[in-house]
Each structure stands twice: as structure tokens, then as C-alpha cells.
Amino acid sequence: MVFLTRFNGTTFYLNITHIETVESTPDTVITLTNGKKYIVKEAAEEIVARITSFYQAVPMAATVSRSTSESDE
């Protein structure tokens, strides 16, 4: 999740797995996979940096090792 700021000053956390696009129009518009849009104060480049940092800090589910009990049979 990333911490973001709406233009009215309120802050919130957004689940990055639901982000489809991040655009500068010139305001930063985040579109989710369900079509919902958020306009935030952070620049698109800053959001991408935060997403990148998140993925570097959190192990991906695909990298979690699975039990080898099936292959032992």
C-alpha cells in the first residue's frame, strides 16, 4: 500500500495491486482496475517510486517456496 494525499488535504493508503494507470494530466490521476479514479497531489514519478520501493521491500507471493511433499510421492 502507498500513502497518498488528496487535493483537499486528506490522506489515505491505496492498495497498489488495484492500480491500472497513473497519469499526469497535469494533475496526477490514478485509475484502478474497477474504473474508480483518484486525483492526488503527488507527482506520477513519486507514486511510481513508492510502488517500486514497496515491491522491493515486500516479497512477492510468487517467490514463496511451496511444499515439496507432492514431488516426494
Short mmCIF file of N, CA, C and O in Angstrom, two decimals:
data_model
loop_
_atom_site.label_atom_id
_atom_site.label_comp_id
_atom_site.label_asym_id
_atom_site.label_seq_id
_atom_site.Cartn_x
_atom_site.Cartn_y
_atom_site.Cartn_z
N MET A 1 0.86 -1.18 0.00
CA MET A 1 0.00 0.00 0.00
C MET A 1 0.90 1.23 0.00
O MET A 1 2.00 1.21 0.53
N VAL A 2 0.39 2.30 -0.62
CA VAL A 2 1.13 3.55 -0.64
C VAL A 2 0.28 4.64 -0.01
O VAL A 2 -0.94 4.63 -0.09
N PHE A 3 0.97 5.58 0.62
CA PHE A 3 0.35 6.70 1.30
C PHE A 3 0.23 7.86 0.31
O PHE A 3 1.22 8.26 -0.32
N LEU A 4 -0.99 8.40 0.15
CA LEU A 4 -1.24 9.45 -0.83
C LEU A 4 -2.05 10.59 -0.21
O LEU A 4 -2.67 10.43 0.84
N THR A 5 -2.06 11.75 -0.91
CA THR A 5 -2.76 12.93 -0.43
C THR A 5 -3.73 13.43 -1.49
O THR A 5 -3.34 13.69 -2.63
N ARG A 6 -4.99 13.55 -1.11
CA ARG A 6 -5.99 14.14 -2.00
C ARG A 6 -5.78 15.65 -2.04
O ARG A 6 -5.11 16.23 -1.19
N PHE A 7 -6.38 16.33 -3.01
CA PHE A 7 -6.22 17.78 -3.12
C PHE A 7 -6.87 18.53 -1.98
O PHE A 7 -6.48 19.66 -1.68
N ASN A 8 -7.83 17.93 -1.29
CA ASN A 8 -8.43 18.61 -0.13
C ASN A 8 -7.59 18.43 1.13
O ASN A 8 -7.97 18.89 2.19
N GLY A 9 -6.44 17.75 1.01
CA GLY A 9 -5.53 17.60 2.13
C GLY A 9 -5.67 16.31 2.91
O GLY A 9 -4.81 16.00 3.73
N THR A 10 -6.73 15.57 2.69
CA THR A 10 -6.88 14.30 3.41
C THR A 10 -5.91 13.27 2.83
O THR A 10 -5.56 13.31 1.65
N THR A 11 -5.47 12.39 3.69
CA THR A 11 -4.52 11.36 3.28
C THR A 11 -5.16 9.99 3.37
O THR A 11 -6.12 9.79 4.12
N PHE A 12 -4.62 9.06 2.60
CA PHE A 12 -5.16 7.71 2.61
C PHE A 12 -4.11 6.75 2.08
O PHE A 12 -3.12 7.16 1.46
N TYR A 13 -4.31 5.47 2.33
CA TYR A 13 -3.47 4.42 1.79
C TYR A 13 -4.21 3.75 0.64
O TYR A 13 -5.40 3.47 0.75
N LEU A 14 -3.49 3.50 -0.44
CA LEU A 14 -4.09 2.86 -1.61
C LEU A 14 -3.40 1.53 -1.86
O LEU A 14 -2.18 1.45 -1.89
N ASN A 15 -4.22 0.51 -2.06
CA ASN A 15 -3.69 -0.82 -2.36
C ASN A 15 -3.17 -0.81 -3.80
O ASN A 15 -3.94 -0.70 -4.75
N ILE A 16 -1.86 -0.93 -3.96
CA ILE A 16 -1.25 -0.77 -5.28
C ILE A 16 -1.55 -1.92 -6.24
O ILE A 16 -1.39 -1.76 -7.44
N THR A 17 -2.02 -3.03 -5.72
CA THR A 17 -2.32 -4.14 -6.62
C THR A 17 -3.56 -3.86 -7.47
O THR A 17 -3.82 -4.57 -8.42
N HIS A 18 -4.31 -2.81 -7.13
CA HIS A 18 -5.51 -2.46 -7.87
C HIS A 18 -5.29 -1.32 -8.87
O HIS A 18 -6.22 -0.91 -9.56
N ILE A 19 -4.06 -0.80 -8.95
CA ILE A 19 -3.77 0.31 -9.85
C ILE A 19 -3.61 -0.20 -11.28
O ILE A 19 -2.86 -1.13 -11.54
N GLU A 20 -4.34 0.44 -12.19
CA GLU A 20 -4.21 0.13 -13.61
C GLU A 20 -3.30 1.15 -14.30
O GLU A 20 -2.40 0.79 -15.04
N THR A 21 -3.55 2.46 -14.04
CA THR A 21 -2.71 3.50 -14.64
C THR A 21 -2.46 4.63 -13.66
O THR A 21 -3.26 4.88 -12.76
N VAL A 22 -1.33 5.33 -13.87
CA VAL A 22 -1.01 6.56 -13.16
C VAL A 22 -0.65 7.57 -14.25
O VAL A 22 0.27 7.34 -15.02
N GLU A 23 -1.41 8.67 -14.31
CA GLU A 23 -1.23 9.65 -15.38
C GLU A 23 -1.03 11.05 -14.83
O GLU A 23 -1.59 11.39 -13.79
N SER A 24 -0.27 11.86 -15.56
CA SER A 24 -0.15 13.29 -15.27
C SER A 24 -0.93 14.03 -16.33
O SER A 24 -0.60 13.95 -17.51
N THR A 25 -1.98 14.77 -15.92
CA THR A 25 -2.88 15.36 -16.92
C THR A 25 -3.15 16.86 -16.76
O THR A 25 -4.20 17.27 -17.25
N PRO A 26 -2.50 17.78 -16.15
CA PRO A 26 -1.26 17.71 -15.42
C PRO A 26 -1.42 17.22 -13.98
O PRO A 26 -0.44 16.86 -13.34
N ASP A 27 -2.67 17.20 -13.45
CA ASP A 27 -2.86 16.61 -12.13
C ASP A 27 -2.60 15.12 -12.23
O ASP A 27 -2.77 14.52 -13.29
N THR A 28 -2.21 14.52 -11.12
CA THR A 28 -1.95 13.08 -11.13
C THR A 28 -3.26 12.34 -10.92
O THR A 28 -3.94 12.52 -9.90
N VAL A 29 -3.61 11.50 -11.89
CA VAL A 29 -4.84 10.72 -11.84
C VAL A 29 -4.47 9.24 -11.78
O VAL A 29 -3.75 8.74 -12.64
N ILE A 30 -4.96 8.57 -10.74
CA ILE A 30 -4.75 7.13 -10.59
C ILE A 30 -6.05 6.44 -10.93
O ILE A 30 -7.10 6.76 -10.36
N THR A 31 -5.99 5.51 -11.89
CA THR A 31 -7.17 4.74 -12.26
C THR A 31 -6.98 3.32 -11.78
O THR A 31 -5.94 2.70 -12.01
N LEU A 32 -8.00 2.81 -11.07
CA LEU A 32 -7.95 1.45 -10.56
C LEU A 32 -8.55 0.48 -11.57
O LEU A 32 -9.23 0.89 -12.52
N THR A 33 -8.33 -0.78 -11.36
CA THR A 33 -8.84 -1.81 -12.27
C THR A 33 -10.37 -1.84 -12.31
O THR A 33 -10.94 -2.30 -13.29
N ASN A 34 -11.04 -1.32 -11.28
CA ASN A 34 -12.50 -1.28 -11.27
C ASN A 34 -13.05 0.01 -11.89
O ASN A 34 -14.25 0.24 -11.88
N GLY A 35 -12.16 0.87 -12.42
CA GLY A 35 -12.57 2.11 -13.06
C GLY A 35 -12.60 3.32 -12.15
O GLY A 35 -12.70 4.45 -12.63
N LYS A 36 -12.50 3.13 -10.84
CA LYS A 36 -12.50 4.26 -9.90
C LYS A 36 -11.24 5.07 -10.11
O LYS A 36 -10.17 4.53 -10.36
N LYS A 37 -11.36 6.41 -9.99
CA LYS A 37 -10.22 7.29 -10.20
C LYS A 37 -9.96 8.12 -8.95
O LYS A 37 -10.89 8.51 -8.24
N TYR A 38 -8.69 8.38 -8.69
CA TYR A 38 -8.26 9.25 -7.60
C TYR A 38 -7.37 10.34 -8.19
O TYR A 38 -6.49 10.04 -8.98
N ILE A 39 -7.61 11.59 -7.78
CA ILE A 39 -6.72 12.69 -8.14
C ILE A 39 -5.94 13.04 -6.88
O ILE A 39 -6.53 13.30 -5.83
N VAL A 40 -4.61 12.99 -6.99
CA VAL A 40 -3.76 13.18 -5.81
C VAL A 40 -2.72 14.26 -6.06
O VAL A 40 -2.43 14.62 -7.20
N LYS A 41 -2.14 14.76 -4.97
CA LYS A 41 -1.13 15.82 -5.03
C LYS A 41 0.23 15.31 -5.48
O LYS A 41 0.99 16.03 -6.11
N GLU A 42 0.56 14.06 -5.17
CA GLU A 42 1.87 13.52 -5.50
C GLU A 42 2.05 13.43 -7.02
O GLU A 42 1.10 13.12 -7.74
N ALA A 43 3.26 13.66 -7.48
CA ALA A 43 3.57 13.52 -8.90
C ALA A 43 3.57 12.04 -9.29
O ALA A 43 3.84 11.17 -8.45
N ALA A 44 3.27 11.77 -10.54
CA ALA A 44 3.24 10.39 -11.03
C ALA A 44 4.58 9.70 -10.77
O ALA A 44 4.61 8.54 -10.36
N GLU A 45 5.68 10.41 -10.99
CA GLU A 45 7.01 9.83 -10.77
C GLU A 45 7.22 9.42 -9.32
O GLU A 45 7.84 8.40 -9.03
N GLU A 46 6.68 10.22 -8.38
CA GLU A 46 6.80 9.90 -6.96
C GLU A 46 5.98 8.65 -6.62
O GLU A 46 6.43 7.80 -5.85
N ILE A 47 4.81 8.52 -7.20
CA ILE A 47 3.98 7.35 -6.95
C ILE A 47 4.67 6.10 -7.48
O ILE A 47 4.72 5.06 -6.81
N VAL A 48 5.23 6.18 -8.68
CA VAL A 48 5.95 5.04 -9.25
C VAL A 48 7.13 4.67 -8.36
O VAL A 48 7.39 3.49 -8.11
N ALA A 49 7.84 5.66 -7.84
CA ALA A 49 8.96 5.39 -6.93
C ALA A 49 8.49 4.70 -5.66
O ALA A 49 9.14 3.77 -5.18
N ARG A 50 7.36 5.12 -5.12
CA ARG A 50 6.81 4.49 -3.92
C ARG A 50 6.38 3.05 -4.20
O ARG A 50 6.60 2.16 -3.37
N ILE A 51 5.78 2.82 -5.36
CA ILE A 51 5.37 1.46 -5.73
C ILE A 51 6.59 0.57 -5.89
O ILE A 51 6.62 -0.56 -5.39
N THR A 52 7.60 1.09 -6.56
CA THR A 52 8.85 0.34 -6.74
C THR A 52 9.48 0.00 -5.40
O THR A 52 9.90 -1.14 -5.16
N SER A 53 9.53 0.98 -4.52
CA SER A 53 10.08 0.77 -3.18
C SER A 53 9.30 -0.28 -2.41
O SER A 53 9.87 -1.14 -1.73
N PHE A 54 7.97 -0.24 -2.53
CA PHE A 54 7.12 -1.22 -1.86
C PHE A 54 7.46 -2.63 -2.34
O PHE A 54 7.66 -3.54 -1.54
N TYR A 55 7.52 -2.81 -3.65
CA TYR A 55 7.79 -4.14 -4.19
C TYR A 55 9.20 -4.63 -3.86
O TYR A 55 9.43 -5.83 -3.74
N GLN A 56 10.15 -3.72 -3.69
CA GLN A 56 11.49 -4.11 -3.30
C GLN A 56 11.55 -4.54 -1.84
O GLN A 56 12.35 -5.39 -1.47
N ALA A 57 10.66 -3.97 -1.03
CA ALA A 57 10.67 -4.27 0.41
C ALA A 57 9.80 -5.47 0.79
O ALA A 57 10.05 -6.11 1.80
N VAL A 58 8.81 -5.78 -0.04
CA VAL A 58 7.86 -6.85 0.29
C VAL A 58 8.07 -8.01 -0.67
O VAL A 58 8.02 -7.84 -1.87
N PRO A 59 8.31 -9.21 -0.14
CA PRO A 59 8.48 -10.36 -1.03
C PRO A 59 7.20 -10.65 -1.81
O PRO A 59 6.10 -10.55 -1.27
N MET A 60 7.35 -10.98 -3.05
CA MET A 60 6.20 -11.30 -3.89
C MET A 60 5.70 -12.71 -3.54
O MET A 60 6.47 -13.59 -3.21
N ALA A 61 4.40 -12.92 -3.68
CA ALA A 61 3.80 -14.23 -3.38
C ALA A 61 4.38 -15.31 -4.28
O ALA A 61 4.52 -16.45 -3.88
N ALA A 62 4.76 -14.94 -5.49
CA ALA A 62 5.30 -15.92 -6.44
C ALA A 62 6.66 -16.44 -6.01
O ALA A 62 7.09 -17.50 -6.46
N THR A 63 7.34 -15.70 -5.15
CA THR A 63 8.66 -16.14 -4.71
C THR A 63 8.62 -17.00 -3.47
O THR A 63 9.64 -17.51 -3.04
N VAL A 64 7.44 -17.17 -2.90
CA VAL A 64 7.30 -18.00 -1.70
C VAL A 64 7.44 -19.46 -2.11
O VAL A 64 6.78 -19.94 -3.03
N SER A 65 8.33 -20.16 -1.43
CA SER A 65 8.53 -21.56 -1.80
C SER A 65 7.32 -22.40 -1.40
O SER A 65 6.69 -22.16 -0.38
N ARG A 66 7.04 -23.37 -2.23
CA ARG A 66 5.91 -24.26 -1.96
C ARG A 66 6.42 -25.56 -1.38
O ARG A 66 7.57 -25.95 -1.56
N SER A 67 5.51 -26.26 -0.72
CA SER A 67 5.85 -27.54 -0.14
C SER A 67 6.26 -28.51 -1.24
O SER A 67 5.66 -28.56 -2.31
N THR A 68 7.27 -29.28 -0.98
CA THR A 68 7.73 -30.27 -1.96
C THR A 68 7.14 -31.65 -1.69
O THR A 68 7.56 -32.62 -2.30
N SER A 69 6.15 -31.72 -0.80
CA SER A 69 5.58 -33.02 -0.45
C SER A 69 4.95 -33.72 -1.64
O SER A 69 4.98 -34.94 -1.73
N GLU A 70 4.40 -32.96 -2.59
CA GLU A 70 3.81 -33.57 -3.77
C GLU A 70 4.87 -34.24 -4.63
O GLU A 70 4.65 -35.29 -5.20
N SER A 71 6.03 -33.62 -4.71
CA SER A 71 7.09 -34.19 -5.55
C SER A 71 7.79 -35.39 -4.87
O SER A 71 8.46 -36.16 -5.53
N ASP A 72 7.58 -35.53 -3.57
CA ASP A 72 8.20 -36.65 -2.85
C ASP A 72 7.44 -37.94 -3.04
O ASP A 72 7.92 -39.00 -2.75
N GLU A 73 6.21 -37.86 -3.54
CA GLU A 73 5.37 -39.04 -3.66
C GLU A 73 5.74 -39.86 -4.87
O GLU A 73 6.26 -39.54 -5.82
#
